[in-house]
C-alpha cells in the first residue's frame, strides 16, 4: 500500500528538483511580470539561478538522508542567491530545511511547521517587508498548511489546498500593492514561488521530469549547451570543458586570440564570453595546453575532461585537477605573502567606463553586474576572499543586490564586512568619495549615508511593453526616465526624456549634475545633452563621464 501520509528524503529531493525545474521553465514569463517595463526584468532569472545552484548540489548527492539533503538545499541556495527575490527564496529554503533536517520522515504537521520556520527566517532577512510580495504568498501558504495539517488525511490533498491558497493570495497581490494594480500584474516573486510549489506537487505525484541539466548548472549566466558529436572517426580524443572566472574583462582581441589558439590544438570549439566568466568547450589531444592557457586569464571552475576513445581518462583528469590545484596553491602563497592592509573596497559596476571610475577611486575588486545580472552571495564571498584587508567595504549600487551583500557579510568570519546600502551607481561613487581613512567604520558609514542622502538618480532606458504606472501611460518602445521612487518622465527622444528627468530631480540647492552615458550613446550625443543642461541650469556644474553601461542610455545624478 502506498504511503500517502509521509514523505522521506528521497521523495523530498524529487519534489525539490521538480519545483526547481518548473521555475526554470517559467523564468522568462516571470521576468515579464516586472512592474517597470524595463528590458532587464530579472526576478525569474534571479530565482532560477538561486534554486538551480541548490539543485546542482542536490542532484550530486549519493545518499538521501534528510540532514544531508537539507544541508545541500540550504548551502546551495544560500551561496547561489541573487537579487532580492533570490535571497528571499534562499531564506525560505534555509528556514524550511532547518525545520526538517533532524527528521527521518515528514507528515503534514511537520511540513507545516517547517514552512512556518521558512517564513520566519525570510522575514528576518528583509529590513522593511512589504505586503503583496513573495513574502506574503509564502506566509499565507504556511498559514494554510498549519490550519489544515492536523485534519489532512493524505498529502496530495494537503499540497493541493496549499497551492490553491497560494494562487489565491498571488491573485490578490495587486490589491495589497498599488504599484502592481496600476501596472496590471501580480507580484513576480510570488508567481515564482507558486511555480516552485506547483512543480513540487508534480514531483510528489511522480510526474516525469528531466533532471539531467542540473548537474551542469553553474553560478553564472546561462551559457550555450554543447551538443555531443558522434564518437566515430574521432580526430581529437579529449572532450575538454571548463569555466574561467576572469581576473578582468576579456578584450575582444584577446578573445579572438584565445579562439585562434584553441583552433590550433583542436576542433568542436565553443567559447562563450561574459563580463565575469568564459565557458570553454574544445575537443583536443592536449587538454593540459588548453587549461594552461586558460589559467592566464583567471581561476578555473567546473572542469571536465572526457576521453572520447575511453583511454587514459582517469590519468588526464587527475593531471588537470593537479594543475588547477597547483595554480591555486601558488596564488594563495602569493596572497599570504603580503600582510593584510587595514581597509579594502568592493563595488558592483556595469560598463567599462564605470569600472574605470571605481578603480580610480581606490576600489580593490569590481564585481561586474547590476541591473542586467545581479551578483550572487557566492560572487560576493569570492570577492571578499580576494581582498586582502581586515575591513572590507561593499558598495552594491543596486537595491536588488543589498540583501546578497548582507548575506555574504553574515557568512564571513575572518574579516569585518561593512555593507554600504547604495542603491545606484552615483550613490556608490559619492559614498566612496566621502570615505575618510582616519575615521572608523561606524563614523564612515554615517558620513557616507549622509552624503548619499543628498544624491538623486535618474536612469534613462526604454519600455519593453505597454503599461500604466505613476499615472503615466507607457507604450512599448517609449523612452523612460526612472527616478529613485518611480517614473519621472516618458517620451520618444532619449535626450529630451533625460532633460525632463533632470528637471524633475532639481531643487533650489542643487549644485552638481553628473552624466554617465551608456554603451548605446555616442560621446557627441552626451556632449549635446551636457550643453543643454548647462544652459538650463547655469548655476550648476555639469560633469560628463563615459559609463559604458548596457540597457541604460544615461545614468544621471543631481546633488
Coordinates of C-alpha atoms in Angstrom, one line a residue:
X1 CA 0.0 0.0 0.0
X2 CA 1.3 3.4 -1.0
X3 CA 2.2 5.7 2.0
X4 CA 0.4 9.0 1.3
X5 CA 0.7 10.4 4.8
X6 CA 4.5 10.9 5.0
X7 CA 7.5 11.7 2.7
X8 CA 11.1 10.7 3.2
X9 CA 14.3 12.4 2.0
X10 CA 14.2 10.7 -1.4
X11 CA 10.7 12.0 -2.2
X12 CA 11.5 15.4 -0.8
X13 CA 14.5 15.6 -3.1
X14 CA 12.4 14.7 -6.1
X15 CA 9.9 17.4 -5.1
X16 CA 12.6 20.0 -4.8
X17 CA 14.2 19.2 -8.1
X18 CA 10.8 19.2 -9.9
X19 CA 10.0 22.6 -8.3
X20 CA 13.3 24.0 -9.5
X21 CA 12.7 22.6 -13.0
X22 CA 9.2 24.2 -13.2
X23 CA 10.6 27.5 -12.1
X24 CA 13.3 27.4 -14.6
X25 CA 10.8 26.6 -17.4
X26 CA 8.7 29.7 -16.4
X27 CA 11.6 32.2 -15.7
X28 CA 11.1 34.3 -18.8
X29 CA 7.4 34.6 -18.3
X30 CA 8.1 35.6 -14.6
X31 CA 10.6 38.2 -15.8
X32 CA 7.9 39.9 -17.9
X33 CA 5.8 40.5 -14.7
X34 CA 8.3 43.1 -13.7
X35 CA 6.4 46.3 -12.6
X36 CA 8.6 48.7 -14.6
X37 CA 8.5 47.7 -18.2
X38 CA 12.3 47.8 -18.5
X39 CA 14.4 45.4 -20.6
X40 CA 16.1 44.0 -17.5
X41 CA 13.3 42.4 -15.6
X42 CA 15.1 39.7 -13.7
X43 CA 13.0 38.2 -10.9
X44 CA 12.6 34.9 -12.8
X45 CA 16.3 34.7 -13.7
X46 CA 17.4 35.5 -10.1
X47 CA 15.1 33.0 -8.5
X48 CA 16.1 30.3 -11.1
X49 CA 19.8 30.8 -10.7
X50 CA 19.3 30.7 -6.9
X51 CA 17.3 27.4 -6.8
X52 CA 19.4 25.8 -9.6
X53 CA 22.5 26.3 -7.5
X54 CA 20.9 24.2 -4.8
X55 CA 19.5 21.8 -7.4
X56 CA 23.0 21.1 -8.6
X57 CA 24.1 20.1 -5.1
X58 CA 21.0 18.0 -4.5
X59 CA 21.5 16.1 -7.8
X60 CA 25.1 15.3 -6.9
X61 CA 24.1 13.6 -3.6
X62 CA 24.7 9.8 -3.5
X63 CA 22.6 9.3 -0.3
X64 CA 19.3 10.8 0.7
X65 CA 19.1 11.1 4.4
X66 CA 17.2 14.2 5.5
X67 CA 20.1 16.0 7.1
X68 CA 22.4 15.7 4.1
X69 CA 19.6 16.8 1.7
X70 CA 18.7 19.8 4.0
X71 CA 22.3 20.9 4.0
X72 CA 22.6 20.7 0.2
X73 CA 19.5 22.7 -0.3
X74 CA 20.4 25.3 2.3
X75 CA 24.0 25.7 1.3
X76 CA 23.4 25.7 -2.4
X77 CA 20.6 28.2 -2.4
X78 CA 22.4 30.5 0.1
X79 CA 25.6 30.7 -2.0
X80 CA 23.8 31.0 -5.3
X81 CA 21.3 33.6 -4.1
X82 CA 20.9 36.6 -6.5
X83 CA 18.7 39.7 -6.2
X84 CA 16.1 40.3 -3.5
X85 CA 13.8 37.6 -4.8
X86 CA 16.6 35.1 -4.9
X87 CA 17.8 35.9 -1.4
X88 CA 14.3 35.7 0.0
X89 CA 13.8 32.3 -1.7
X90 CA 17.1 31.1 -0.2
X91 CA 16.0 32.2 3.2
X92 CA 12.6 30.4 2.8
X93 CA 14.5 27.2 1.9
X94 CA 17.1 27.7 4.6
X95 CA 14.3 28.0 7.3
X96 CA 12.4 25.1 5.9
X97 CA 15.4 22.8 5.9
X98 CA 16.2 23.8 9.4
X99 CA 12.8 22.6 10.4
X100 CA 13.1 19.1 8.8
X101 CA 16.8 18.2 9.0
X102 CA 16.6 16.2 12.2
X103 CA 13.5 14.1 11.0
X104 CA 13.5 10.9 9.0
X105 CA 10.0 11.3 7.6
X106 CA 7.7 14.3 7.2
X107 CA 4.0 14.3 7.8
X108 CA 1.6 17.2 7.2
X109 CA 2.2 18.9 10.7
X110 CA 6.0 18.6 10.2
X111 CA 5.8 20.1 6.8
X112 CA 3.6 22.9 8.0
X113 CA 5.9 23.7 10.9
X114 CA 8.9 23.8 8.5
X115 CA 7.1 26.2 6.2
X116 CA 6.4 28.5 9.1
X117 CA 10.1 28.3 10.0
X118 CA 11.0 29.3 6.5
X119 CA 8.7 32.3 6.5
X120 CA 10.1 33.4 9.9
X121 CA 13.6 33.2 8.6
X122 CA 12.8 35.1 5.4
X123 CA 11.0 37.9 7.1
X124 CA 14.1 38.4 9.4
X125 CA 16.3 38.9 6.3
X126 CA 14.2 41.8 5.0
X127 CA 14.5 45.2 6.6
X128 CA 11.1 46.5 5.6
X129 CA 8.8 43.7 4.4
X130 CA 6.1 44.8 2.1
X131 CA 2.7 43.2 1.7
X132 CA 1.8 41.9 -1.7
X133 CA 5.2 40.3 -2.4
X134 CA 6.7 36.8 -2.3
X135 CA 6.8 37.1 1.5
X136 CA 3.0 37.4 1.6
X137 CA 2.5 34.4 -0.6
X138 CA 4.9 32.4 1.5
X139 CA 3.3 33.5 4.8
X140 CA -0.2 32.7 3.6
X141 CA 0.8 29.3 2.2
X142 CA 2.4 28.4 5.5
X143 CA -0.6 29.6 7.5
X144 CA -2.9 27.5 5.3
X145 CA -0.6 24.5 5.9
X146 CA -0.8 24.9 9.7
X147 CA -4.6 25.4 9.5
X148 CA -5.3 22.1 7.7
X149 CA -2.3 19.9 8.8
X150 CA -3.9 18.1 11.7
X151 CA -7.0 17.2 9.7
X152 CA -5.3 16.2 6.4
X153 CA -5.9 12.6 5.5
X154 CA -3.4 12.5 2.7
X155 CA -0.5 14.7 1.5
X156 CA -1.8 15.0 -2.1
X157 CA -4.9 16.8 -0.9
X158 CA -2.8 18.8 1.7
X159 CA -0.4 20.0 -1.0
X160 CA -3.2 20.9 -3.4
X161 CA -5.0 23.0 -0.8
X162 CA -1.8 24.9 0.0
X163 CA -1.2 25.6 -3.7
X164 CA -4.8 26.8 -4.2
X165 CA -4.4 29.2 -1.3
X166 CA -1.1 30.4 -2.6
X167 CA -2.6 31.1 -6.0
X168 CA -5.5 32.9 -4.4
X169 CA -3.1 35.1 -2.4
X170 CA -1.0 35.8 -5.5
X171 CA -4.1 36.9 -7.4
X172 CA -4.8 39.4 -4.5
X173 CA -1.3 40.9 -4.5
X174 CA -2.4 43.8 -6.8
X175 CA -4.9 44.8 -4.1
X176 CA -2.2 44.9 -1.5
X177 CA 0.5 46.7 -3.5
X178 CA -0.9 49.6 -5.6
X179 CA 2.0 49.7 -7.9
X180 CA 1.1 46.1 -9.0
X181 CA -2.5 47.1 -9.6
X182 CA -1.5 50.1 -11.7
X183 CA 0.8 48.0 -13.8
X184 CA -1.7 45.3 -14.2
X185 CA 0.5 42.4 -12.9
X186 CA 0.7 40.1 -10.0
X187 CA 3.9 40.0 -7.9
X188 CA 6.7 38.3 -9.9
X189 CA 8.4 36.8 -6.9
X190 CA 5.1 35.4 -5.6
X191 CA 4.5 33.9 -9.0
X192 CA 7.9 32.3 -8.9
X193 CA 7.2 30.7 -5.5
X194 CA 3.8 29.4 -6.8
X195 CA 5.7 27.8 -9.7
X196 CA 8.0 26.1 -7.2
X197 CA 5.0 24.8 -5.3
X198 CA 3.3 23.6 -8.5
X199 CA 6.4 21.7 -9.7
X200 CA 7.0 20.2 -6.2
X201 CA 3.5 18.7 -6.4
X202 CA 4.3 17.2 -9.8
X203 CA 7.4 15.7 -8.3
X204 CA 5.4 14.2 -5.4
X205 CA 2.9 12.7 -7.8
X206 CA 5.8 11.1 -9.7
X207 CA 5.4 13.0 -13.0
X208 CA 8.4 12.6 -15.3
X209 CA 10.9 15.4 -15.0
X210 CA 14.3 15.5 -16.8
X211 CA 16.9 16.4 -14.2
X212 CA 20.0 15.9 -16.4
X213 CA 20.8 19.6 -16.8
X214 CA 21.0 20.2 -13.1
X215 CA 24.5 18.7 -12.9
X216 CA 25.7 21.2 -15.4
X217 CA 24.3 24.3 -13.7
X218 CA 26.9 26.9 -12.7
X219 CA 26.5 30.1 -10.6
X220 CA 26.9 32.4 -13.5
X221 CA 24.9 33.4 -16.6
X222 CA 23.4 30.8 -18.9
X223 CA 25.8 29.5 -21.5
X224 CA 25.5 27.6 -24.7
X225 CA 24.9 23.9 -24.2
X226 CA 27.1 21.6 -26.2
X227 CA 25.6 19.0 -28.5
X228 CA 27.6 15.8 -28.2
X229 CA 29.1 14.7 -31.5
X230 CA 29.3 11.2 -32.9
X231 CA 32.1 9.2 -31.5
X232 CA 33.1 7.7 -34.8
X233 CA 36.2 8.8 -36.6
X234 CA 37.5 10.9 -33.7
X235 CA 40.5 13.0 -34.6
X236 CA 40.9 14.7 -31.2
X237 CA 40.4 12.4 -28.3
X238 CA 39.6 14.5 -25.3
X239 CA 36.4 16.5 -24.8
X240 CA 37.5 19.3 -22.5
X241 CA 35.2 21.8 -20.8
X242 CA 35.7 24.4 -18.1
X243 CA 34.6 27.8 -16.9
X244 CA 37.2 30.6 -16.5
X245 CA 36.4 33.0 -13.6
X246 CA 38.0 36.1 -15.2
X247 CA 40.5 38.2 -13.2
X248 CA 39.5 41.1 -15.5
X249 CA 37.3 41.5 -18.5
X250 CA 38.5 39.7 -21.6
X251 CA 39.0 42.2 -24.5
X252 CA 37.6 41.2 -27.9
X253 CA 41.0 41.0 -29.4
X254 CA 42.2 38.6 -26.7
X255 CA 39.0 36.5 -27.0
X256 CA 39.8 36.2 -30.7
X257 CA 43.4 35.1 -29.9
X258 CA 42.2 32.5 -27.4
X259 CA 39.9 31.0 -30.0
X260 CA 42.7 31.0 -32.6
X261 CA 44.9 29.1 -30.0
X262 CA 42.2 26.6 -29.4
X263 CA 41.7 26.1 -33.1
X264 CA 45.4 25.3 -33.4
X265 CA 45.2 22.4 -30.9
X266 CA 41.7 21.0 -31.5
X267 CA 38.2 21.4 -33.0
X268 CA 34.5 21.5 -32.0
X269 CA 35.2 24.8 -30.2
X270 CA 32.6 26.8 -28.4
X271 CA 33.7 29.8 -26.5
X272 CA 31.1 32.0 -24.8
X273 CA 32.5 35.1 -23.0
X274 CA 30.7 37.2 -20.4
X275 CA 32.0 40.1 -18.3
X276 CA 32.9 37.7 -15.5
X277 CA 33.2 34.2 -17.0
X278 CA 34.2 32.4 -20.1
X279 CA 32.6 29.0 -20.9
X280 CA 35.0 26.8 -23.0
X281 CA 34.4 23.6 -24.9
X282 CA 37.1 22.0 -27.1
X283 CA 38.0 18.6 -28.5
X284 CA 41.8 18.2 -28.3
X285 CA 44.6 15.8 -27.8
X286 CA 46.3 18.2 -25.4
X287 CA 43.8 19.3 -22.7
X288 CA 46.6 20.5 -20.5
X289 CA 47.6 23.1 -23.0
X290 CA 44.1 24.5 -23.1
X291 CA 44.0 24.6 -19.4
X292 CA 47.4 26.3 -19.0
X293 CA 46.4 29.0 -21.5
X294 CA 43.0 29.5 -19.7
X295 CA 44.8 29.9 -16.3
X296 CA 46.5 33.0 -17.6
X297 CA 43.0 34.7 -17.7
X298 CA 41.7 33.6 -14.2
X299 CA 40.8 30.7 -12.0
X300 CA 39.1 27.6 -13.4
X301 CA 35.8 26.0 -12.3
X302 CA 33.5 23.2 -13.5
X303 CA 36.4 21.4 -15.1
X304 CA 35.5 18.3 -17.1
X305 CA 37.7 16.1 -19.3
X306 CA 36.3 13.0 -21.0
X307 CA 38.4 10.6 -23.0
X308 CA 36.3 10.0 -26.1
X309 CA 38.4 7.0 -27.0
X310 CA 38.0 5.7 -23.5
X311 CA 41.8 5.6 -22.9
X312 CA 43.7 7.2 -20.1
X313 CA 40.7 9.1 -18.9
X314 CA 41.4 8.9 -15.2
X315 CA 45.0 9.9 -15.6
X316 CA 44.4 13.1 -17.6
X317 CA 41.5 14.2 -15.3
X318 CA 43.9 13.9 -12.3
X319 CA 46.6 15.8 -14.2
X320 CA 44.1 18.6 -15.0
X321 CA 42.9 18.7 -11.4
X322 CA 46.5 18.7 -10.1
X323 CA 47.4 21.6 -12.5
X324 CA 44.5 23.6 -11.2
X325 CA 45.4 22.8 -7.6
X326 CA 49.0 23.9 -8.1
X327 CA 47.9 27.1 -9.7
X328 CA 45.5 27.8 -6.8
X329 CA 48.2 27.0 -4.2
X330 CA 50.6 29.3 -6.0
X331 CA 48.1 32.1 -5.9
X332 CA 47.3 31.5 -2.3
X333 CA 51.0 31.6 -1.4
X334 CA 51.4 34.9 -3.2
X335 CA 48.4 36.4 -1.4
X336 CA 49.5 35.1 2.0
X337 CA 53.0 36.6 1.5
X338 CA 51.5 40.1 1.6
X339 CA 50.3 41.3 5.1
X340 CA 46.7 42.4 5.0
X341 CA 46.0 46.1 4.8
X342 CA 43.5 47.8 7.1
X343 CA 40.8 48.6 4.6
X344 CA 39.7 47.3 1.2
X345 CA 36.8 48.1 -1.1
X346 CA 34.5 46.1 -3.3
X347 CA 32.0 47.6 -5.7
X348 CA 29.4 46.4 -8.1
X349 CA 29.8 48.0 -11.5
X350 CA 28.3 47.7 -15.1
X351 CA 30.3 49.0 -18.0
X352 CA 34.0 49.7 -18.7
X353 CA 33.8 53.4 -18.0
X354 CA 32.1 53.0 -14.6
X355 CA 34.6 50.3 -13.8
X356 CA 37.5 52.7 -14.5
X357 CA 35.9 55.4 -12.3
X358 CA 35.6 53.0 -9.4
X359 CA 39.2 51.8 -9.8
X360 CA 40.4 55.4 -9.9
X361 CA 38.5 55.9 -6.5
X362 CA 40.6 53.1 -5.0
X363 CA 38.2 50.1 -5.3
X364 CA 40.2 46.8 -4.9
X365 CA 37.8 44.5 -6.5
X366 CA 35.0 45.1 -9.1
X367 CA 32.0 42.8 -9.5
X368 CA 30.5 43.2 -12.9
X369 CA 26.7 43.1 -12.6
X370 CA 24.0 45.4 -11.6
X371 CA 20.7 45.7 -13.4
X372 CA 21.3 43.1 -16.1
X373 CA 22.8 40.4 -13.9
X374 CA 22.6 40.5 -10.1
X375 CA 25.7 39.0 -8.5
X376 CA 25.1 36.1 -6.1
X377 CA 26.1 35.7 -2.5
X378 CA 28.9 33.4 -3.7
X379 CA 30.1 36.1 -6.1
X380 CA 30.3 38.4 -3.0
X381 CA 32.1 35.8 -0.9
X382 CA 34.7 35.2 -3.7
X383 CA 35.3 38.9 -4.0
X384 CA 35.7 39.2 -0.2
X385 CA 38.3 36.4 -0.3
X386 CA 40.3 38.2 -2.9
X387 CA 40.6 41.4 -1.0
X388 CA 43.4 41.1 1.5
X389 CA 42.2 43.5 4.1
X390 CA 41.0 43.4 7.7
X391 CA 37.9 45.6 7.0
X392 CA 36.1 45.4 3.6
X393 CA 33.5 47.9 2.5
X394 CA 31.0 46.6 -0.1
X395 CA 29.0 49.0 -2.4
X396 CA 26.1 47.1 -4.0
X397 CA 25.0 50.1 -6.0
X398 CA 21.6 48.5 -6.7
X399 CA 18.7 47.9 -4.3
X400 CA 18.3 44.4 -5.6
X401 CA 21.9 43.4 -4.6
X402 CA 22.0 44.7 -1.0
X403 CA 20.4 41.5 0.5
X404 CA 23.0 39.3 -1.2
X405 CA 25.8 41.5 0.1
X406 CA 24.3 41.3 3.6
X407 CA 24.1 37.6 3.3
X408 CA 27.8 37.4 2.3
X409 CA 28.7 39.7 5.3
X410 CA 26.9 37.3 7.7
X411 CA 28.8 34.3 6.3
X412 CA 32.2 35.9 6.7
X413 CA 34.0 35.3 9.9
X414 CA 37.6 36.4 9.4
X415 CA 37.1 40.0 8.3
X416 CA 34.9 42.9 9.2
X417 CA 32.5 43.5 6.4
X418 CA 30.7 46.8 6.1
X419 CA 27.8 46.9 3.5
X420 CA 27.1 50.4 2.5
X421 CA 23.5 50.2 1.2
X422 CA 24.0 52.2 -2.0
X423 CA 21.1 51.7 -4.5
X424 CA 22.6 53.4 -7.6
X425 CA 26.0 53.8 -9.2
X426 CA 26.1 57.6 -8.4
X427 CA 25.3 56.8 -4.8
X428 CA 28.3 54.4 -4.7
X429 CA 30.6 57.0 -6.3
X430 CA 29.5 59.6 -3.8
X431 CA 29.9 57.2 -0.8
X432 CA 33.5 56.3 -1.9
X433 CA 34.4 60.0 -2.2
X434 CA 33.1 60.5 1.3
X435 CA 35.3 57.9 2.8
X436 CA 37.9 59.3 5.3
X437 CA 40.8 56.9 6.3
X438 CA 41.1 58.5 9.8
X439 CA 37.5 57.6 10.7
X440 CA 36.4 54.2 12.0
X441 CA 33.8 52.1 10.1
X442 CA 30.8 53.4 12.1
X443 CA 31.9 57.1 11.5
X444 CA 32.5 56.4 7.9
X445 CA 29.1 54.7 7.5
X446 CA 27.4 57.7 9.0
X447 CA 29.3 60.2 6.8
X448 CA 28.7 58.1 3.6
X449 CA 25.0 57.7 4.2
X450 CA 24.7 61.4 4.9
X451 CA 26.3 62.1 1.5
X452 CA 24.2 59.5 -0.2
X453 CA 21.0 61.1 1.1
X454 CA 21.8 64.2 -1.0
X455 CA 22.1 62.2 -4.3
X456 CA 19.2 61.8 -6.7
X457 CA 19.5 59.4 -9.5
X458 CA 17.7 59.2 -12.8
X459 CA 18.1 56.3 -15.3
X460 CA 17.1 56.6 -18.9
X461 CA 16.0 53.4 -20.7
X462 CA 13.3 52.0 -23.0
X463 CA 10.0 50.2 -22.3
X464 CA 9.5 46.6 -23.4
X465 CA 5.7 46.6 -23.1
X466 CA 2.6 48.7 -22.7
X467 CA 1.6 49.6 -19.2
X468 CA 0.4 52.4 -16.9
X469 CA 2.4 53.4 -13.9
X470 CA 2.8 56.5 -11.7
X471 CA -0.2 58.0 -13.6
X472 CA 1.9 57.8 -16.9
X473 CA 0.7 56.0 -20.0
X474 CA 3.7 54.0 -21.3
X475 CA 3.9 52.2 -24.7
X476 CA 6.4 49.6 -25.9
X477 CA 9.4 51.4 -27.3
X478 CA 8.9 54.6 -25.3
X479 CA 11.9 56.2 -23.5
X480 CA 11.5 56.4 -19.8
X481 CA 13.3 58.3 -17.0
X482 CA 13.2 56.2 -13.8
X483 CA 14.0 58.0 -10.6
X484 CA 14.7 56.8 -7.1
X485 CA 11.0 56.3 -6.4
X486 CA 9.3 55.9 -9.7
X487 CA 8.9 57.1 -13.3
X488 CA 9.9 60.7 -13.7
X489 CA 9.5 61.2 -17.5
X490 CA 8.2 59.4 -20.6
X491 CA 8.8 60.4 -24.3
X492 CA 10.1 59.4 -27.7
X493 CA 13.5 61.1 -27.6
X494 CA 16.2 60.0 -25.1
X495 CA 17.8 63.4 -24.9
X496 CA 14.5 65.1 -24.1
X497 CA 13.5 62.5 -21.6
X498 CA 16.9 62.9 -19.9
X499 CA 16.3 66.7 -19.7
X500 CA 12.8 66.1 -18.3
X501 CA 14.2 63.6 -15.8
X502 CA 16.8 66.1 -14.6
X503 CA 14.1 68.8 -14.3
X504 CA 12.1 66.5 -12.0
X505 CA 15.1 65.9 -9.8
X506 CA 16.3 69.5 -9.5
X507 CA 15.9 71.5 -6.2
X508 CA 16.9 75.1 -5.3
X509 CA 20.1 74.0 -3.7
X510 CA 21.2 71.5 -6.4
X511 CA 24.8 72.2 -7.4
X512 CA 26.2 69.2 -9.5
X513 CA 24.7 67.3 -12.4
X514 CA 26.7 64.2 -13.3
X515 CA 26.0 62.4 -16.6
X516 CA 27.2 58.8 -17.2
X517 CA 26.4 57.8 -20.8
X518 CA 25.9 54.2 -21.8
X519 CA 27.2 51.8 -24.5
X520 CA 24.4 52.8 -26.9
X521 CA 25.1 56.6 -26.7
X522 CA 27.8 58.4 -28.6
X523 CA 30.1 60.9 -26.9
X524 CA 28.7 63.6 -29.2
X525 CA 25.2 62.9 -28.1
X526 CA 26.2 63.1 -24.4
X527 CA 28.1 66.4 -25.0
X528 CA 24.9 67.8 -26.7
X529 CA 22.9 66.8 -23.6
X530 CA 25.5 68.3 -21.3
X531 CA 25.5 71.6 -23.2
X532 CA 21.7 71.8 -23.0
X533 CA 21.7 71.2 -19.2
X534 CA 24.5 73.8 -18.7
X535 CA 22.2 76.4 -20.5
X536 CA 19.1 75.4 -18.5
X537 CA 21.0 75.3 -15.1
X538 CA 23.8 77.9 -15.3
X539 CA 24.3 77.8 -11.5
X540 CA 25.1 74.0 -11.6
X541 CA 28.3 72.3 -12.6
X542 CA 27.6 69.6 -15.2
X543 CA 30.0 66.7 -15.4
X544 CA 30.1 64.1 -18.2
X545 CA 31.6 60.6 -18.0
X546 CA 31.7 57.6 -20.2
X547 CA 29.9 54.9 -18.3
X548 CA 29.6 52.2 -20.9
X549 CA 26.6 50.6 -19.1
X550 CA 24.3 48.4 -21.1
X551 CA 20.5 49.0 -21.5
X552 CA 20.5 52.4 -19.8
X553 CA 21.3 55.2 -22.2
X554 CA 22.1 57.6 -19.4
X555 CA 22.5 57.4 -15.6
X556 CA 22.3 60.9 -14.3
X557 CA 22.7 62.2 -10.7
X558 CA 21.8 65.5 -9.2
X559 CA 23.4 66.6 -5.9

